[in-house]
mmCIF file of C-alpha atoms in Angstrom:
data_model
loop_
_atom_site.group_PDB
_atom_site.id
_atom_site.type_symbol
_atom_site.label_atom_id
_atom_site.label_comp_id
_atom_site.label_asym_id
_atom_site.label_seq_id
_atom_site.Cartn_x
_atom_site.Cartn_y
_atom_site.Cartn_z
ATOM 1 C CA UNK A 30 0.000 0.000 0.000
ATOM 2 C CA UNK A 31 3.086 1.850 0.403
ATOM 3 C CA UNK A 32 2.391 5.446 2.200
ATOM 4 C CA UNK A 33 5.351 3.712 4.624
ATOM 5 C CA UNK A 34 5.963 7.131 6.759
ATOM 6 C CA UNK A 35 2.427 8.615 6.568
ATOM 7 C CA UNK A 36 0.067 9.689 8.652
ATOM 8 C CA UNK A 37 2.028 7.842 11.694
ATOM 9 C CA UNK A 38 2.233 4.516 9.943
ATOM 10 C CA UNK A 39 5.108 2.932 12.196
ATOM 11 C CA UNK A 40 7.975 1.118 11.099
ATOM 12 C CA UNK A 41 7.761 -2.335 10.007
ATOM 13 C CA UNK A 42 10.694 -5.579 10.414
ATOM 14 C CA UNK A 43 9.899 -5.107 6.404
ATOM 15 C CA UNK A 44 10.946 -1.866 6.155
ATOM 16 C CA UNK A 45 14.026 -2.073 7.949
ATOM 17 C CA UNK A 46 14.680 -5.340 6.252
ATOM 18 C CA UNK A 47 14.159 -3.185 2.700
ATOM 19 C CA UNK A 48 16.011 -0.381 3.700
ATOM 20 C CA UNK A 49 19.138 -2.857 5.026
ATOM 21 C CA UNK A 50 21.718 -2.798 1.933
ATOM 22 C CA UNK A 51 22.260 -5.796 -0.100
ATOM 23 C CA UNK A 52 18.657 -7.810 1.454
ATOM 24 C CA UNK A 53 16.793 -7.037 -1.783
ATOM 25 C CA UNK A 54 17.506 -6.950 -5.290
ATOM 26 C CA UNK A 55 18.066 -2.969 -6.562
ATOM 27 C CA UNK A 56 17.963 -2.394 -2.735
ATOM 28 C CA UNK A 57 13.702 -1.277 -3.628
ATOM 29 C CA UNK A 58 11.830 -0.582 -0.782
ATOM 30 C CA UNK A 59 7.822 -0.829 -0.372
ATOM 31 C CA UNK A 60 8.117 3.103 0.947
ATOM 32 C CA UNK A 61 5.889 3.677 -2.414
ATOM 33 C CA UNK A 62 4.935 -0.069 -3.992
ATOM 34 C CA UNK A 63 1.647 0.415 -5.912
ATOM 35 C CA UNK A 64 0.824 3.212 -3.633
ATOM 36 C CA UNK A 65 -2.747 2.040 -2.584
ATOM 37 C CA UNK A 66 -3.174 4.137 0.244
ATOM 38 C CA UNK A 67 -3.361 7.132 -2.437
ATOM 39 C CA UNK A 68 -4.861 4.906 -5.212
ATOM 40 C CA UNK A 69 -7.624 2.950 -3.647
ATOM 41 C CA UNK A 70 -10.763 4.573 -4.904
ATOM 42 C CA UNK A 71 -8.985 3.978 -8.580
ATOM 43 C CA UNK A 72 -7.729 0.385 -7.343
ATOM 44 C CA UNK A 73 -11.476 0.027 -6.752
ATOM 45 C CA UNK A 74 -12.999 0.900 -9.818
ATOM 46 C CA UNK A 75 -10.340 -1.071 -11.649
ATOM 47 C CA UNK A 76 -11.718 -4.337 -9.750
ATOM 48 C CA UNK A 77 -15.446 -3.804 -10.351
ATOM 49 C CA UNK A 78 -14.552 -2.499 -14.093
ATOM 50 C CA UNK A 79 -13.235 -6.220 -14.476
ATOM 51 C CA UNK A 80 -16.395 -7.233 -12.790
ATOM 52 C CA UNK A 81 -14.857 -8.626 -9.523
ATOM 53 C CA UNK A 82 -17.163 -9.408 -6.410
ATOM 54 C CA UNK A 83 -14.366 -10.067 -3.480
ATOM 55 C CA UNK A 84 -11.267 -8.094 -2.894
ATOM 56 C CA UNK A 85 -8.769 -9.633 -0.116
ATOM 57 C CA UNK A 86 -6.233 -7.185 1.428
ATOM 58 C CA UNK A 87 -4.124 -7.215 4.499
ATOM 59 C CA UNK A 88 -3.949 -4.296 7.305
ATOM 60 C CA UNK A 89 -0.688 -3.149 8.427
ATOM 61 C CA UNK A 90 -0.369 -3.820 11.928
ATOM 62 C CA UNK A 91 1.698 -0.669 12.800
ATOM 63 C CA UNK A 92 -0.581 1.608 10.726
ATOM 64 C CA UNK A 93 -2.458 0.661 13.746
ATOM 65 C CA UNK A 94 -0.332 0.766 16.102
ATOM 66 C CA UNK A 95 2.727 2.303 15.505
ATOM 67 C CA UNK A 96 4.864 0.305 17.787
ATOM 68 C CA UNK A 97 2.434 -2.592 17.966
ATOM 69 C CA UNK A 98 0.566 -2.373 21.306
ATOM 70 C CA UNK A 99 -0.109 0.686 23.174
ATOM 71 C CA UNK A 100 -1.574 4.121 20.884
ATOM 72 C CA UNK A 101 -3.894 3.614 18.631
ATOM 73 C CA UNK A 102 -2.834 5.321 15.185
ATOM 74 C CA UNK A 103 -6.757 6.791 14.304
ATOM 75 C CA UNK A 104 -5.940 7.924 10.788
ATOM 76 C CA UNK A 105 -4.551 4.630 10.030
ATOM 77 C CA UNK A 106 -7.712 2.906 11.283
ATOM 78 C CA UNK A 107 -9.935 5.953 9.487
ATOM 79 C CA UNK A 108 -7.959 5.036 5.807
ATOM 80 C CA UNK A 109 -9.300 1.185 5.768
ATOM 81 C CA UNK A 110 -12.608 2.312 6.989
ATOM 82 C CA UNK A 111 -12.863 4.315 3.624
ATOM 83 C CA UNK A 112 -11.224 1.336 2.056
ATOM 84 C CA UNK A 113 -13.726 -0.901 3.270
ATOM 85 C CA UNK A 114 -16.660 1.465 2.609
ATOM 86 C CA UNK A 115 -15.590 2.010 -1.111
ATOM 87 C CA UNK A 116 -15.460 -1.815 -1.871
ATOM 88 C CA UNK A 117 -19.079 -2.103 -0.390
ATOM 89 C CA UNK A 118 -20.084 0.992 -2.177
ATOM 90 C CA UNK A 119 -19.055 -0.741 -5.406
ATOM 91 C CA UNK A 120 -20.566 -4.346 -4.271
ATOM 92 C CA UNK A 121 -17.273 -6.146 -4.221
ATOM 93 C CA UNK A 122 -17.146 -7.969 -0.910
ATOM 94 C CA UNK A 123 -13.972 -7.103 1.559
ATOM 95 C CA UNK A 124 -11.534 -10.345 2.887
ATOM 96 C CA UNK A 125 -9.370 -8.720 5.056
ATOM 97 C CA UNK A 126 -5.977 -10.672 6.422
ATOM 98 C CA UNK A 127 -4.740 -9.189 9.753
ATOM 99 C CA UNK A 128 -0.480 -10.146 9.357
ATOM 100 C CA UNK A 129 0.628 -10.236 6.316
ATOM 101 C CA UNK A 130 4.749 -10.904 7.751
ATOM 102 C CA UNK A 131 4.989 -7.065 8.544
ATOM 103 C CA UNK A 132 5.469 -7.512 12.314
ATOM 104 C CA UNK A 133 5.572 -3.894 13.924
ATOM 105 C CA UNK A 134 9.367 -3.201 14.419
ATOM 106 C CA UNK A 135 8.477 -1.596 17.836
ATOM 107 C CA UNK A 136 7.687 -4.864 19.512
ATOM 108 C CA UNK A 137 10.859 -5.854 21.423
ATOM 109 C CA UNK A 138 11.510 -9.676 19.940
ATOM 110 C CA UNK A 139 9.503 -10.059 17.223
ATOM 111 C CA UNK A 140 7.915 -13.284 17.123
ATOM 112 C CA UNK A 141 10.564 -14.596 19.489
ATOM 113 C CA UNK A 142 8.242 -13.042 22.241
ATOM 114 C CA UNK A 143 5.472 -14.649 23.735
ATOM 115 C CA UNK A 144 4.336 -10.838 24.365
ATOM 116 C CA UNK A 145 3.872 -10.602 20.355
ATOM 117 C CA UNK A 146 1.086 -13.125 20.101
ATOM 118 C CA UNK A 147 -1.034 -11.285 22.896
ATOM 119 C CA UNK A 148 -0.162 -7.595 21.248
ATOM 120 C CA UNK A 149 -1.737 -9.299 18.048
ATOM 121 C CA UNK A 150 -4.553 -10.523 19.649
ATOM 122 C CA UNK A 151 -5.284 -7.082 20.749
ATOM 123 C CA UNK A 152 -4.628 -5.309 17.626
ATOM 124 C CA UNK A 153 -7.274 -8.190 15.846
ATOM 125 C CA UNK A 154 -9.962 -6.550 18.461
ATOM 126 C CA UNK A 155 -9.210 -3.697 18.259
ATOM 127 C CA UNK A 156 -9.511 -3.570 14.364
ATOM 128 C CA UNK A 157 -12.746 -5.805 14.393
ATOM 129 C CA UNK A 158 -14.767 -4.263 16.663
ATOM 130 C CA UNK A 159 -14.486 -0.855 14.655
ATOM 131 C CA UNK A 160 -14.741 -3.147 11.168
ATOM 132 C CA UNK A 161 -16.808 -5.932 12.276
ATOM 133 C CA UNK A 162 -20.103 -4.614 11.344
ATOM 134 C CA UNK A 163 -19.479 -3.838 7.669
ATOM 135 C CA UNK A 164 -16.813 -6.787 7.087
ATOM 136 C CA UNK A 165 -17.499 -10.499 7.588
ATOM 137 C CA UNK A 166 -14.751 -12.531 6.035
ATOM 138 C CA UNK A 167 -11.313 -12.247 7.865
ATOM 139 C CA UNK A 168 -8.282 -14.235 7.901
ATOM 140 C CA UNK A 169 -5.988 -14.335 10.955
ATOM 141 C CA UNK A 170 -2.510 -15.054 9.548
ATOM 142 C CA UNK A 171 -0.795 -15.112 5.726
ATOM 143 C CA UNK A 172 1.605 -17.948 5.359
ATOM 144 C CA UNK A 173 3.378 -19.165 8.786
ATOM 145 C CA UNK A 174 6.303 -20.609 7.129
ATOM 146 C CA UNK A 175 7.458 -17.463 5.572
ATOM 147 C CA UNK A 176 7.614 -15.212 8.497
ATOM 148 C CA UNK A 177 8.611 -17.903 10.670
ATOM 149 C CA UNK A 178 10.841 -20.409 9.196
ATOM 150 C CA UNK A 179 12.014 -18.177 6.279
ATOM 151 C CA UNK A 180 12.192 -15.010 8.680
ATOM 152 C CA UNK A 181 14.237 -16.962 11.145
ATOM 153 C CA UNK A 182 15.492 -19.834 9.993
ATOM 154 C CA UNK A 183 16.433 -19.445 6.866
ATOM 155 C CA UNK A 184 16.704 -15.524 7.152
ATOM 156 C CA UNK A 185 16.217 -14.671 3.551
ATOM 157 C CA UNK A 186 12.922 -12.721 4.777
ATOM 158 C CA UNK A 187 12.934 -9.943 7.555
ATOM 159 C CA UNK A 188 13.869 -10.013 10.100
ATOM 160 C CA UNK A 189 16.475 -11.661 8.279
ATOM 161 C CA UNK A 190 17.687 -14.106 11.113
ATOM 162 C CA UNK A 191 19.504 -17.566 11.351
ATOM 163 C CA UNK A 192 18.397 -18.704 14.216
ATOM 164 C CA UNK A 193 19.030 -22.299 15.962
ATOM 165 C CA UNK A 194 15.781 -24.996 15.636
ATOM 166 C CA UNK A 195 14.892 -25.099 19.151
ATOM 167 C CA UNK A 196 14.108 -20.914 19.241
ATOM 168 C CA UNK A 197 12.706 -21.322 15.261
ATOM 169 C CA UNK A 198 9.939 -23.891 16.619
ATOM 170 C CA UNK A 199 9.278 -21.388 20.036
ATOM 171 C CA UNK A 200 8.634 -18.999 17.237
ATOM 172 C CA UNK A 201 6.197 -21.244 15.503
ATOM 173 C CA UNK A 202 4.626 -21.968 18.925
ATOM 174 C CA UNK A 203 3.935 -17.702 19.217
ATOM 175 C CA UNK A 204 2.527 -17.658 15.443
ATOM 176 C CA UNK A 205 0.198 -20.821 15.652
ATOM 177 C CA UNK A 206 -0.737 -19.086 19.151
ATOM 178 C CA UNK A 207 -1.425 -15.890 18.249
ATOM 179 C CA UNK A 208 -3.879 -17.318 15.343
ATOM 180 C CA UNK A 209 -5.840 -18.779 18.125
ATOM 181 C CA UNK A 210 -5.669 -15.895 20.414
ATOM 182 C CA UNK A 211 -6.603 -13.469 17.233
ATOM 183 C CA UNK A 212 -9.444 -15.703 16.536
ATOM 184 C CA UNK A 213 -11.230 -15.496 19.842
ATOM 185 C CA UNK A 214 -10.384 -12.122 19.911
ATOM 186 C CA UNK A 215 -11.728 -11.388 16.269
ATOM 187 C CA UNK A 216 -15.076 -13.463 17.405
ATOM 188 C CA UNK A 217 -15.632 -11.866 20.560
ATOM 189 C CA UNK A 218 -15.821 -8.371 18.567
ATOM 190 C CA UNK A 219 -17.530 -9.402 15.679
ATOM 191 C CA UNK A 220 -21.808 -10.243 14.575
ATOM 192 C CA UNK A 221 -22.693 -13.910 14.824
ATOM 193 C CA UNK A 222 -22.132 -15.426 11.688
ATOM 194 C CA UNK A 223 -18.673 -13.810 11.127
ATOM 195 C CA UNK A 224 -16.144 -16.191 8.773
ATOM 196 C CA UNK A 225 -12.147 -16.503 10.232
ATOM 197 C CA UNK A 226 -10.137 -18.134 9.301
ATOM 198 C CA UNK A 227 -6.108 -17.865 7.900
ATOM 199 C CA UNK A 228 -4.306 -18.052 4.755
ATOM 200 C CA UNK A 229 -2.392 -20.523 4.520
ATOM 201 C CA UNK A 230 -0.022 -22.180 1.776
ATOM 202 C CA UNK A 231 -0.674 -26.031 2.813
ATOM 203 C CA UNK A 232 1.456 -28.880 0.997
ATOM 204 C CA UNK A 233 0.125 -32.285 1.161
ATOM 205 C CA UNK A 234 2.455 -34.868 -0.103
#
């Protein structure tokens, strides 16, 4: 969505990842991307132009909050309330994913902290109980072996570490708990009849 130092958007481990030399090709940055947060309403006509009826996106967490717990960023939360209100305006139905790998750089430990899994549970009802009642399809997590295994393991994604198995599986122990936690979080703020649920990339062999 780009818009990465606007309108007290916090950091991200992305954009200090992107903005580390040598970690991505051309050293490019998401600071701009396809620049959504200025392009939405056009973003949105595009998608009902080509007749689509359900648009997925994912929130940044420290558009939110800025250092991922604590004050509550309320233009961030105001610009995907206009999001959400111009998909329903133009009958394409919102699917909105909570973490998509851009863990708030202000939260000491990353998902190496147990205290990360409860700060996203918060953030998830925070954000649904403002959302909930005009979006009914959410999705906890994108993809736990890319911010997990590939952020920490492997460390070709941010955070960029190489950690040692026994701390990689305590950090897939905080992700698969803070889907749970989001979840009851994300139904306890939500209308009965609310989907959740996560995106995952499953193999079955």
């Amino acid at each position: 969505e780009g818009a990465a130092k606007q309108d007290g958007r916090g950091p991200s481990v992305w954009d200090v990842f992107a903005h580390t030399p040598g970690k991505i090709h051309n050293n490019d940055t998401g600071d701009v991307a396809d620049d959504s947060y200025h392009l939405y309403k056009e973003d949105v006509r595009l998608l009902k132009n080509l007749g689509v009826g359900a648009y997925r996106f994912s929130i940044s967490w420290s558009r939110i909050f800025p250092q991922g717990k604590g004050a509550v960023n309320q233009k961030g939360l105001d610009y995907y309330n206009r999001v959400v209100d111009e998909l329903l305006a133009n009958n394409i139905t919102p699917y909105i994913t909570m973490f998509h790998w851009d863990t708030p750089a202000g939260l000491q430990g990353g998902w190496q902290s147990r205290d990360t899994s409860k700060a996203f549970a918060d953030y998830c009802g925070y954000v649904t109980k403002h959302l909930g009642d005009k979006v009914k399809h959410w999705m906890t997590t994108n993809e736990f072996v890319c911010f997990t295994d590939i952020g920490y393991k492997i460390g070709q994604f941010a955070p960029g570490l190489k950690l040692p198995d026994a701390q990689v599986n305590q950090i897939r122990h905080n992700a698969i708990l803070a889907h749970g936690l989001g979840v009851q979080a994300i139904r306890a703020n939500t209308p009965s009849g609310t989907q959740v649920g996560l995106a995952e990339n499953a193999i079955v062999y």
